[in-house]
PDB file of C-alpha atoms in Angstrom:
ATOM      1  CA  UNK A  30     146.632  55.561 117.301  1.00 43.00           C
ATOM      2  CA  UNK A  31     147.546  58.277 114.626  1.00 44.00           C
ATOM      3  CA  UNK A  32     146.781  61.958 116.228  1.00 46.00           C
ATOM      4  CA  UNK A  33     144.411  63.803 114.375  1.00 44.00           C
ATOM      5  CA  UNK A  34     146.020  66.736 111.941  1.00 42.00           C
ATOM      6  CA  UNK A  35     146.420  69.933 114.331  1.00 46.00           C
ATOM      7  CA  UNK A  36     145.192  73.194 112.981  1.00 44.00           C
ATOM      8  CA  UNK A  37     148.011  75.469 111.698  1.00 46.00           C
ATOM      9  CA  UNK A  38     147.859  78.678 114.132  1.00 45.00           C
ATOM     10  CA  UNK A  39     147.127  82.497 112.870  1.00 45.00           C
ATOM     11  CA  UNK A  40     150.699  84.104 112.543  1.00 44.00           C
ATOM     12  CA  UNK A  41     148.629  87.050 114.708  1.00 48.00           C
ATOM     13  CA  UNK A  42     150.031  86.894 118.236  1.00 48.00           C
ATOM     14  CA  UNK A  43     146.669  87.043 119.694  1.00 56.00           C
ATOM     15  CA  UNK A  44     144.794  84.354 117.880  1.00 76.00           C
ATOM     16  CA  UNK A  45     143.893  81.554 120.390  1.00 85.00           C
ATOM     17  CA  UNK A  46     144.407  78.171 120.134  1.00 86.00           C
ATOM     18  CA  UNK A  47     141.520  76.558 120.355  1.00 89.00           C
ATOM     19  CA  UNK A  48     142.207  73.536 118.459  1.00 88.00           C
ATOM     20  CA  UNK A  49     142.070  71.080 120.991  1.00 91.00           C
ATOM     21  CA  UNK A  50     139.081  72.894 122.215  1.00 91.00           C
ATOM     22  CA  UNK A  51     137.022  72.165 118.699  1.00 91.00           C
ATOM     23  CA  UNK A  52     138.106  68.419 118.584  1.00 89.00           C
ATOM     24  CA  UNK A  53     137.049  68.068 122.041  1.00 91.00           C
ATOM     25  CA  UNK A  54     133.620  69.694 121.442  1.00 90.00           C
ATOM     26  CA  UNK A  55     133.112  67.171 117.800  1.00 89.00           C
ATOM     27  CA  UNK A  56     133.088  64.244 119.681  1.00 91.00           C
ATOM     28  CA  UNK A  57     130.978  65.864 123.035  1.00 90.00           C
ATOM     29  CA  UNK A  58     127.547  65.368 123.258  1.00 91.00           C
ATOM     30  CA  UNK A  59     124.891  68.190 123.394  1.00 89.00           C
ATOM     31  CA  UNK A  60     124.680  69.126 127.335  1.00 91.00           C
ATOM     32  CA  UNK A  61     126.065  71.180 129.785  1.00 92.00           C
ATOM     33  CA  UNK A  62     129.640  70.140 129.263  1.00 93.00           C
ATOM     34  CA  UNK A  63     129.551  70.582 125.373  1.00 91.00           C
ATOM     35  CA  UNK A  64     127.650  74.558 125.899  1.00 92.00           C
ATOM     36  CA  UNK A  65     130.161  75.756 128.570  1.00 93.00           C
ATOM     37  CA  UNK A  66     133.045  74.470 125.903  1.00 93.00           C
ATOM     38  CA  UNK A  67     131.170  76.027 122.984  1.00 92.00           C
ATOM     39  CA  UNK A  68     130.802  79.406 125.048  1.00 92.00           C
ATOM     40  CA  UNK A  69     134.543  79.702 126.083  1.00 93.00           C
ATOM     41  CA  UNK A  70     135.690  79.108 122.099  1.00 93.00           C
ATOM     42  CA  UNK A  71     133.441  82.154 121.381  1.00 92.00           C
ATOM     43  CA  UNK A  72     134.879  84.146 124.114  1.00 93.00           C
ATOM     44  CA  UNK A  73     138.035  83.033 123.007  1.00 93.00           C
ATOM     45  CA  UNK A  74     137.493  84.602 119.294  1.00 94.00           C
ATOM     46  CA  UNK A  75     135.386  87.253 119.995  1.00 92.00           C
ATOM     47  CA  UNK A  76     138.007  90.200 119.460  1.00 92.00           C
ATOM     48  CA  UNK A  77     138.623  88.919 116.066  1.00 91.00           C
ATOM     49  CA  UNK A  78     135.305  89.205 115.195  1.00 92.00           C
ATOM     50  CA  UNK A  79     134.873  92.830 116.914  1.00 91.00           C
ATOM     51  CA  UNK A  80     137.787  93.835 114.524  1.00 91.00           C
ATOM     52  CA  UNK A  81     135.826  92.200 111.702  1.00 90.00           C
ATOM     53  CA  UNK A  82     133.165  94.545 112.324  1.00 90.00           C
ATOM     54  CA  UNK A  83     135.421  97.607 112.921  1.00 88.00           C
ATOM     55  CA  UNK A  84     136.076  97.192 109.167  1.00 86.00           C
ATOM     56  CA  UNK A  85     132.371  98.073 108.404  1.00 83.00           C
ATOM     57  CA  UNK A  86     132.388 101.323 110.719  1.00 79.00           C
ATOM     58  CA  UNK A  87     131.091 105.112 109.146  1.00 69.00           C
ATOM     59  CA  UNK A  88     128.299 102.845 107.181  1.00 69.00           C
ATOM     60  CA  UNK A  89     125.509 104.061 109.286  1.00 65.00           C
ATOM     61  CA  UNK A  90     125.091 101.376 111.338  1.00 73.00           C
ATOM     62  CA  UNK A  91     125.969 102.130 115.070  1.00 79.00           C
ATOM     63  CA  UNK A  92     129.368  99.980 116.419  1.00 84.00           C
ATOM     64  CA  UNK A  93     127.408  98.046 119.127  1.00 87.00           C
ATOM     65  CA  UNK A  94     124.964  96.845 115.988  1.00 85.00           C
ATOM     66  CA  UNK A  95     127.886  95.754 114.201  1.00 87.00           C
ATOM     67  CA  UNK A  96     129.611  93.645 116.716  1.00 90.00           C
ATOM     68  CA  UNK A  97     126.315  92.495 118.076  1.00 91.00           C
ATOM     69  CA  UNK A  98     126.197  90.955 113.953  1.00 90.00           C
ATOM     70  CA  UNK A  99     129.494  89.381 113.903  1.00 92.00           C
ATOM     71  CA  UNK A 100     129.461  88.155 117.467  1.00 92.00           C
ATOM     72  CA  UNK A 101     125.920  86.221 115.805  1.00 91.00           C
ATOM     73  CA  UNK A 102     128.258  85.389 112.316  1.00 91.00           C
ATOM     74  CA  UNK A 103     131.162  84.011 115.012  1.00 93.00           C
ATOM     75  CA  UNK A 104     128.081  81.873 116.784  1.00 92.00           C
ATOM     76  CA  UNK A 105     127.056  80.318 113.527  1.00 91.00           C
ATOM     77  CA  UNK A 106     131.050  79.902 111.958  1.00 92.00           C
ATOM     78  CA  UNK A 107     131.955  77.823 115.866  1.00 92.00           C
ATOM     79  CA  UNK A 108     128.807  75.593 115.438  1.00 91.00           C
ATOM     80  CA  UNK A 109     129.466  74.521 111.821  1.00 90.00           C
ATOM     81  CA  UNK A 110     133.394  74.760 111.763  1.00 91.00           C
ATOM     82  CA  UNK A 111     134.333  70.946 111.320  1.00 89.00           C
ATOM     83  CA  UNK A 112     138.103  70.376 112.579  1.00 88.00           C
ATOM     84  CA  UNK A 113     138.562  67.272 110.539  1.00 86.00           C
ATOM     85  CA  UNK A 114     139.398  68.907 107.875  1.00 85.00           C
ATOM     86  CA  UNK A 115     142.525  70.321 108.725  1.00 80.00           C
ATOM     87  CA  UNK A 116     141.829  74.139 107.798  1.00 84.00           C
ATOM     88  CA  UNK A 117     142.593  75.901 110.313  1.00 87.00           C
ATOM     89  CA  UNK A 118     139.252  77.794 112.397  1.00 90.00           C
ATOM     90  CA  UNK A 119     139.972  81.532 111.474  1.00 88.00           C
ATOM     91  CA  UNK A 120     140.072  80.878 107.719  1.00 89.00           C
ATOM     92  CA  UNK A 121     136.214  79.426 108.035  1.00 90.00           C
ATOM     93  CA  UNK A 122     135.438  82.196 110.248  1.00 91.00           C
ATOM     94  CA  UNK A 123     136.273  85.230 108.255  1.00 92.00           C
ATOM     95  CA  UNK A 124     134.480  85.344 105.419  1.00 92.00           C
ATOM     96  CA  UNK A 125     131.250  83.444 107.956  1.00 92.00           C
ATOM     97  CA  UNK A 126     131.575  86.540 109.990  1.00 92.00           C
ATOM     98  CA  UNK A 127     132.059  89.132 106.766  1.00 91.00           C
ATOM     99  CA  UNK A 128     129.243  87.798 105.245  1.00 89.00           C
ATOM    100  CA  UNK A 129     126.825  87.716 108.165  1.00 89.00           C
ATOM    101  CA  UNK A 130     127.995  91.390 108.273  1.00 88.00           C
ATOM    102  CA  UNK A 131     127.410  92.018 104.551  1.00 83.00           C
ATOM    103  CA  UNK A 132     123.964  90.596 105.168  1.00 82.00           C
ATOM    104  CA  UNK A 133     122.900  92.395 107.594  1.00 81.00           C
ATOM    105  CA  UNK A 134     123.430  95.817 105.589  1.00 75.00           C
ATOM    106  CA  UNK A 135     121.656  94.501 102.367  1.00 69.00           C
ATOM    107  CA  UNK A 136     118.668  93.285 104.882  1.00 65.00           C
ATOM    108  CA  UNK A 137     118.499  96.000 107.031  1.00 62.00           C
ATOM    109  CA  UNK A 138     119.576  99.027 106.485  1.00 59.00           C
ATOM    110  CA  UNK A 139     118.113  99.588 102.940  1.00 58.00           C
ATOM    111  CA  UNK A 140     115.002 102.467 103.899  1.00 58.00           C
ATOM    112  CA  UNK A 141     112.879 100.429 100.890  1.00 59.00           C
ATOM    113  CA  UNK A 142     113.041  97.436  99.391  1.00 61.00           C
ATOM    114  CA  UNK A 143     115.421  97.015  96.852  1.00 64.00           C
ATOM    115  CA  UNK A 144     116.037  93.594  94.606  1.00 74.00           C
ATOM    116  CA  UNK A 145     118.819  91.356  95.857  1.00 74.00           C
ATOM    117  CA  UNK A 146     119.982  91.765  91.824  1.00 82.00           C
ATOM    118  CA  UNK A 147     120.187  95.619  91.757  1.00 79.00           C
ATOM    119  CA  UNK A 148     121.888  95.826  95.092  1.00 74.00           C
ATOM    120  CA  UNK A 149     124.786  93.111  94.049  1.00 82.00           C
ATOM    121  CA  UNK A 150     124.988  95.214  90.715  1.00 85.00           C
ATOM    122  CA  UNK A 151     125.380  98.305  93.120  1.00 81.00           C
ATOM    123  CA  UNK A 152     127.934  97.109  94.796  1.00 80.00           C
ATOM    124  CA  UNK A 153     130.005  95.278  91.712  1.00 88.00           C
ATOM    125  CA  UNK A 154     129.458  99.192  90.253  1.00 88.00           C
ATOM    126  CA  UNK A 155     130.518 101.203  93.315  1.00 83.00           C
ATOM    127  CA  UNK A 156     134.387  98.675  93.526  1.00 84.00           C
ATOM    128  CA  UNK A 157     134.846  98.928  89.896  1.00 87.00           C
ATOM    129  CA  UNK A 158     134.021 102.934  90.512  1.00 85.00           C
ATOM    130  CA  UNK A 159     136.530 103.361  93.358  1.00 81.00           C
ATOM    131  CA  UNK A 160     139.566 101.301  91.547  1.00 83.00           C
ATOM    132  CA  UNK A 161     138.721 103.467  88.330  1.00 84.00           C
ATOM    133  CA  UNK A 162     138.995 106.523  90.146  1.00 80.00           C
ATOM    134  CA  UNK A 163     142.345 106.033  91.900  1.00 77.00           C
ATOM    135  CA  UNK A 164     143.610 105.337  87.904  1.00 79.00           C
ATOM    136  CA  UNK A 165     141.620 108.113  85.990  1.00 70.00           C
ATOM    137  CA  UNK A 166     142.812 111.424  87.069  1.00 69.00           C
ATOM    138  CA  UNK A 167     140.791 114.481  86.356  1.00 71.00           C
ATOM    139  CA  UNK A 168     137.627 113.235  85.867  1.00 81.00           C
ATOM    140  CA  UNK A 169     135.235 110.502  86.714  1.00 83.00           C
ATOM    141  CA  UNK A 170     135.105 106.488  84.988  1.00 86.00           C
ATOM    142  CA  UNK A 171     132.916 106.768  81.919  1.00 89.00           C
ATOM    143  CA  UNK A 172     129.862 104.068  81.982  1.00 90.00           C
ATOM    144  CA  UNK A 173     131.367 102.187  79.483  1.00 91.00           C
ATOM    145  CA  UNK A 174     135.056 102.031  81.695  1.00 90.00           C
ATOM    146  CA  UNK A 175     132.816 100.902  85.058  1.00 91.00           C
ATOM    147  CA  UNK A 176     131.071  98.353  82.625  1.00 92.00           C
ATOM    148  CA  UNK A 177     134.469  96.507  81.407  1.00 91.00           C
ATOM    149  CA  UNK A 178     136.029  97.153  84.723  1.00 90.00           C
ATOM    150  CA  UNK A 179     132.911  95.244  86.484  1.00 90.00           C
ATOM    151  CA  UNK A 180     132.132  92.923  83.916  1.00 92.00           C
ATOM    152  CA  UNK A 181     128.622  94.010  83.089  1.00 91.00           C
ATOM    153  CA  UNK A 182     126.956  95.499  80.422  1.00 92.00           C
ATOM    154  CA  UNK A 183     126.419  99.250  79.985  1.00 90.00           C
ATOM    155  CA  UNK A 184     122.728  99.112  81.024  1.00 91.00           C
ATOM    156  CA  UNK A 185     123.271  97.149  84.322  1.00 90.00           C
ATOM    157  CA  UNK A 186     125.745  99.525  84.720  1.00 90.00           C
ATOM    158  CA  UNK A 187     123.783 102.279  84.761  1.00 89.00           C
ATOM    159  CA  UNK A 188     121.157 100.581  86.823  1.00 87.00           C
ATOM    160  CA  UNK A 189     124.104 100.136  89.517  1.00 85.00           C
ATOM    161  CA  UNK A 190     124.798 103.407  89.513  1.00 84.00           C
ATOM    162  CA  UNK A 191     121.318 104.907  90.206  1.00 81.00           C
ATOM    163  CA  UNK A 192     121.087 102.042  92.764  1.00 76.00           C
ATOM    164  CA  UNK A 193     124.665 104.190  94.903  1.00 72.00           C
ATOM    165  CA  UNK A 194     121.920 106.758  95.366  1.00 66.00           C
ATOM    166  CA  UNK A 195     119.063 104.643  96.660  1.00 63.00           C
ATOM    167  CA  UNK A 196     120.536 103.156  99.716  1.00 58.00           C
ATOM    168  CA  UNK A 197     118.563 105.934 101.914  1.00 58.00           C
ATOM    169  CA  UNK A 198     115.350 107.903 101.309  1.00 58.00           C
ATOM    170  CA  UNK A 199     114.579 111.524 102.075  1.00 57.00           C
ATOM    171  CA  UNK A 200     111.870 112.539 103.828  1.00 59.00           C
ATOM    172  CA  UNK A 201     108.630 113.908 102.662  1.00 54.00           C
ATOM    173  CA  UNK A 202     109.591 116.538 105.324  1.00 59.00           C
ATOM    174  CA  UNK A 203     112.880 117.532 104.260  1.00 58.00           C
ATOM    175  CA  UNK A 204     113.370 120.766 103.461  1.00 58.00           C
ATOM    176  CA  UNK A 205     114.846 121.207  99.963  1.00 53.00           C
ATOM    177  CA  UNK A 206     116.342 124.265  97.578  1.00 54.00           C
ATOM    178  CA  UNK A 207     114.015 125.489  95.990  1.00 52.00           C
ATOM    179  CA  UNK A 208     113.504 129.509  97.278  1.00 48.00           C
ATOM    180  CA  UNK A 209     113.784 131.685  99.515  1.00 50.00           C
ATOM    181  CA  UNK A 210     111.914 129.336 101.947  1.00 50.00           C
ATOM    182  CA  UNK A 211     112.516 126.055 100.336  1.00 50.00           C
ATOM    183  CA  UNK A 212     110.257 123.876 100.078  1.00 49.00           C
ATOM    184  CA  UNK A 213     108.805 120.194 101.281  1.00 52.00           C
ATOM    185  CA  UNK A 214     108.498 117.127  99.534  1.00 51.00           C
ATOM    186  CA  UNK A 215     105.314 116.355 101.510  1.00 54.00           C
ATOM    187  CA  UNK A 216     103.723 119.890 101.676  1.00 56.00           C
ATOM    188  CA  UNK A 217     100.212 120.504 100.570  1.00 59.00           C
ATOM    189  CA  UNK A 218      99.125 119.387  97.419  1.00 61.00           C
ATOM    190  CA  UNK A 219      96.313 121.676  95.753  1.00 63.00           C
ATOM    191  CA  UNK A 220      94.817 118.632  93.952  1.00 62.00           C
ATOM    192  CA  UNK A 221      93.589 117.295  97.167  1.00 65.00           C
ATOM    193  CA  UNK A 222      90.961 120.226  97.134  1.00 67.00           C
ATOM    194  CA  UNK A 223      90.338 119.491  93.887  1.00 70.00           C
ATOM    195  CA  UNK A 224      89.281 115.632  94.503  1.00 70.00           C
ATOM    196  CA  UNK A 225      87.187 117.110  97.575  1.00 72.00           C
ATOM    197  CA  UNK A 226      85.291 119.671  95.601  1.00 73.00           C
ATOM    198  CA  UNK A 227      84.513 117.035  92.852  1.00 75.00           C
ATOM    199  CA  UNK A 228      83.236 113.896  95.319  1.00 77.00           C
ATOM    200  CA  UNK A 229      81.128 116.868  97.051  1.00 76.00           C
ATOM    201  CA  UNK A 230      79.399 117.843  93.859  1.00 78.00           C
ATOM    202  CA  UNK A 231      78.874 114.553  91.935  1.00 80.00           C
ATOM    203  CA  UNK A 232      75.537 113.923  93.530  1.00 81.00           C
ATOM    204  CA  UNK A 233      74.176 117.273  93.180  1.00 82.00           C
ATOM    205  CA  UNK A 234      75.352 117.956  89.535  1.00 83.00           C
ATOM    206  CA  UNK A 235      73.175 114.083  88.956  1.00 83.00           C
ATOM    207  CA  UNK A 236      70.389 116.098  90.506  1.00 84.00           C
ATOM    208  CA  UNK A 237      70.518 118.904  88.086  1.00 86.00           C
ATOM    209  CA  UNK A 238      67.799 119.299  85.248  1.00 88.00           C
ATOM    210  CA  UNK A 239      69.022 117.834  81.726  1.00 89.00           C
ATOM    211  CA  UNK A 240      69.173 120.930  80.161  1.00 89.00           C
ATOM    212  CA  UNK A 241      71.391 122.847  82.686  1.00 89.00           C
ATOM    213  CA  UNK A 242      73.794 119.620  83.017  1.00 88.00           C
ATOM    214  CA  UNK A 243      74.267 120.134  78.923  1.00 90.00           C
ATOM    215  CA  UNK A 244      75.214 123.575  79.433  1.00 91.00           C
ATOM    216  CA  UNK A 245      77.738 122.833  82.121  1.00 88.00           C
ATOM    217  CA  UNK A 246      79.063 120.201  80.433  1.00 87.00           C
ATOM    218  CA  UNK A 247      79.377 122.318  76.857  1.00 90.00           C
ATOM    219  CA  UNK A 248      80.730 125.472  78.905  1.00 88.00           C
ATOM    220  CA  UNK A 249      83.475 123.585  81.356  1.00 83.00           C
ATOM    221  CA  UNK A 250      84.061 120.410  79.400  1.00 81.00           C
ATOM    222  CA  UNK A 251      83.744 121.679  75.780  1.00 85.00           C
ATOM    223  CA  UNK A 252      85.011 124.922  76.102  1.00 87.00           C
ATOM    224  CA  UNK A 253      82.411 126.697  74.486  1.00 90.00           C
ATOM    225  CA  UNK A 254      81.246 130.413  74.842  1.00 92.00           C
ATOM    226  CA  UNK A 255      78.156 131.787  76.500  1.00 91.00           C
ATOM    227  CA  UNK A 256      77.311 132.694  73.221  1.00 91.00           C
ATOM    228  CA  UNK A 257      77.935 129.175  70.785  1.00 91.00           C
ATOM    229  CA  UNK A 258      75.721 127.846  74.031  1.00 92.00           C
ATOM    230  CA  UNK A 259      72.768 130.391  73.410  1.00 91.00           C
ATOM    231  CA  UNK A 260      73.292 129.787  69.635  1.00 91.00           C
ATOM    232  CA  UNK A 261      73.330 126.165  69.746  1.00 90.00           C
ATOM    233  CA  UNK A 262      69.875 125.921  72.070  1.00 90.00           C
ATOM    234  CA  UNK A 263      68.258 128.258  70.173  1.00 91.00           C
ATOM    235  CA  UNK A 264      68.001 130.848  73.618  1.00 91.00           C
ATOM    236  CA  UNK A 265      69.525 133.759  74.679  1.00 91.00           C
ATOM    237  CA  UNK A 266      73.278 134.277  75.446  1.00 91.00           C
ATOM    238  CA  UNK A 267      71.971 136.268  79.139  1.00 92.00           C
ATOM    239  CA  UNK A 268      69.698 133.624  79.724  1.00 91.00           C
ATOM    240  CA  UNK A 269      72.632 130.597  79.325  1.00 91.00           C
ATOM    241  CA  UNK A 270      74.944 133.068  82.022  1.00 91.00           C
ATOM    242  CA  UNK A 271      71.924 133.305  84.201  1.00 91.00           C
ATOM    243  CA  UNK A 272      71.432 129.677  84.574  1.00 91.00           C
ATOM    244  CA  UNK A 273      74.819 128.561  85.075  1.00 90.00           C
ATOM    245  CA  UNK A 274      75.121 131.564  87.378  1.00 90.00           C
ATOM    246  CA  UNK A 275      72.097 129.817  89.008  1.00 89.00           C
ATOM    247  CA  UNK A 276      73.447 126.171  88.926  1.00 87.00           C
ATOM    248  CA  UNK A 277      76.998 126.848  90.262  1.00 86.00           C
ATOM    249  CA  UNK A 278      74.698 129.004  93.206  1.00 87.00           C
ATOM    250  CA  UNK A 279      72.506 126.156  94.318  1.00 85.00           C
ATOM    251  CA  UNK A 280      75.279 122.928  94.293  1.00 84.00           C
ATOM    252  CA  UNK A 281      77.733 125.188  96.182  1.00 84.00           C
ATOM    253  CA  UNK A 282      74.885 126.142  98.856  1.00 84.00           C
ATOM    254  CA  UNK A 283      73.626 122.599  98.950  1.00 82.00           C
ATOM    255  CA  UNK A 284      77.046 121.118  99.300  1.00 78.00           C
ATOM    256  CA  UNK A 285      77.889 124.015 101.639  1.00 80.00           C
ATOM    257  CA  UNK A 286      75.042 122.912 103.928  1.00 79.00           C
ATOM    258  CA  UNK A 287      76.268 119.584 104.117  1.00 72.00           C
ATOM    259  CA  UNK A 288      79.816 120.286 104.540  1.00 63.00           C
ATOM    260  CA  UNK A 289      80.427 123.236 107.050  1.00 58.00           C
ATOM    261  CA  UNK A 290      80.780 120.512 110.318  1.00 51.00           C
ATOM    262  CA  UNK A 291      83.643 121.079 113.336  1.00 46.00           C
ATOM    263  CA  UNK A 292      85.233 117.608 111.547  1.00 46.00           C
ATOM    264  CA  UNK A 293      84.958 119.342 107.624  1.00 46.00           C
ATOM    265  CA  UNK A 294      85.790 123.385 107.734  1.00 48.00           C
ATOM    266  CA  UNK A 295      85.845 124.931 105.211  1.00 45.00           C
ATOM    267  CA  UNK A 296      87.498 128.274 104.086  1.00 46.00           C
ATOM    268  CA  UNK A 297      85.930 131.647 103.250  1.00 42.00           C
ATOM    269  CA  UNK A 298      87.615 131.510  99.305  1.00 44.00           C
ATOM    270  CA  UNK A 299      85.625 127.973  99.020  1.00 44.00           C
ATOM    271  CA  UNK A 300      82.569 129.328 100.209  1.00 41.00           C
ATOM    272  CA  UNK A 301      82.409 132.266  98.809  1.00 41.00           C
ATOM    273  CA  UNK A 302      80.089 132.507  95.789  1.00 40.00           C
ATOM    274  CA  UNK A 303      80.664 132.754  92.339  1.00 40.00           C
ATOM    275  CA  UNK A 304      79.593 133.901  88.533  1.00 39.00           C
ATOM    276  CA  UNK A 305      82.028 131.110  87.160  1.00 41.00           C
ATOM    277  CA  UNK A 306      81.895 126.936  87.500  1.00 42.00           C
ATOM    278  CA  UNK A 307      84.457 126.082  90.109  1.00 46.00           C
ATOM    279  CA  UNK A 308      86.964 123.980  87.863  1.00 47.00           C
ATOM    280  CA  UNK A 309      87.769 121.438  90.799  1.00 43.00           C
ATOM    281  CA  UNK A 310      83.658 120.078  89.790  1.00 47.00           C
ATOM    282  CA  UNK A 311      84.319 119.378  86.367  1.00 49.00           C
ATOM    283  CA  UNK A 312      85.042 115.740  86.991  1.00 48.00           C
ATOM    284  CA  UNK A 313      82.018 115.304  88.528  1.00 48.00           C
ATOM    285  CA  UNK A 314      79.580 116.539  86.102  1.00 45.00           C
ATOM    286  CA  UNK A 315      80.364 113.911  83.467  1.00 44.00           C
ATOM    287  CA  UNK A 316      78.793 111.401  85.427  1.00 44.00           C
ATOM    288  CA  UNK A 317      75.607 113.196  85.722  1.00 41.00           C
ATOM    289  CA  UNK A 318      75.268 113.574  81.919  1.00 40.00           C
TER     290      UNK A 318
END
């Protein structure tokens, strides 16, 4: 009976042979038998793969994460690795075990979601970067020398290369130049108010007589002076101030009433009276004309 072809061994002085091992466990049935033979070829490989993932270190991704992932892609390259074929078992596992590795980074450790296309162009960008760099002295690879060098045109390029910059985000907290203090990505934004102040007053400005709801509208919206107002209504130019005066008076101290709770304070500049239209309520008086 001819003897199957034996694996040629790794020229590595610690590389196990474990060729017998995977003919024996092709022809075993699943069991008890065929699990405990399965578990001692892993055991048997395992520091390969830990130096597999040694490769990947200072990527952000902790060392006991990265062996945990090739110890998973050395799993995966024992149960498929067919011995029949005569290749020999560590030049199957090597690129199984890199690529579960490779995997796991574009899966995992991107903070948002970024196309499978843009992060393979990132990556064909960022080798064609590094071998450009160790030839061009002086000054960085031109967009159009990364292009020919990966093979891609100048606009994928360039998509690559804002793609090296997106592989973590910054936090809304994160303190960044920007004076004395810095500042924050998420600090307060003043528009909030200004959303607030208009939802508050929509109703009320609705509730307004037609007349005063013109003049709001002509004075805030249109721009127009006290005076054009007066002109244009055919009344006085003190009588227009007095009754926005009056209008901007009784919203405020209606939506005042309604909005000084323990769940809604408010602050002593936003309640305090006015001659002027706050600005923040011009949204809301279009509807009500």
């Amino acid at each position: 009976m001819p003897t199957p072809p034996r694996a040629r061994r790794h020229p590595h002085d610690d590389a196990p042979d474990t060729a017998d091992a995977f003919r024996e466990l092709a022809t075993l049935p699943d069991g008890p038998r065929r699990d405990a033979l399965r578990d001692e070829i892993v055991e048997a490989w395992l520091p390969m793969a830990e130096r597999l993932a040694g490769r990947f270190r200072s990527r952000g991704e902790s060392p006991e994460d990265l062996r945990q992932v090739a110890a998973l892609g050395l799993v995966k390259a024992v149960d498929r690795y067919d011995p029949g074929r005569g290749h020999a078992f560590e030049s199957y596992a090597v690129p199984t075990i890199t690529g579960e590795i490779k995997r796991h980074f574009r899966d995992h450790l991107w903070t948002l979601h970024v196309p499978r296309r843009v992060q393979e162009l990132r990556n064909r960008v960022r080798v064609a970067d590094q071998e450009l760099s160790r030839t061009v002295s002086g000054r960085r690879p031109t967009v159009a020398e990364i292009a020919e060098r990966a093979g891609l045109s100048e606009e994928d390029t360039r998509e690559g290369l804002e793609a090296l910059e997106t592989f973590t985000a910054l936090s809304l907290d994160a303190e960044l130049p920007g004076g004395e203090d810095g500042y924050s990505l998420g600090g307060p934004d003043p528009a909030l108010d200004t959303v607030v102040d208009r939802e508050a007053v929509r109703k009320r400005l609705a509730a307004l007589p037609e007349r005063e709801r013109a003049i709001l509208y002509m004075r805030f919206f249109d721009g127009m002076t006290q005076s054009s107002i007066a002109e244009r209504l055919g009344i006085s130019q003190m009588h227009v101030s007095r009754l926005i005066s009056r209008c901007c008076s009784r919203v405020r101290q209606q939506v005042m009433r309604e909005s000084v709770t323990p769940r809604t304070p408010v602050s002593p500049e936003r309640a305090a009276p006015s001659r002027e239209w706050c600005p923040a309520a011009r949204g809301a008086a279009t509807g009500g004309l």
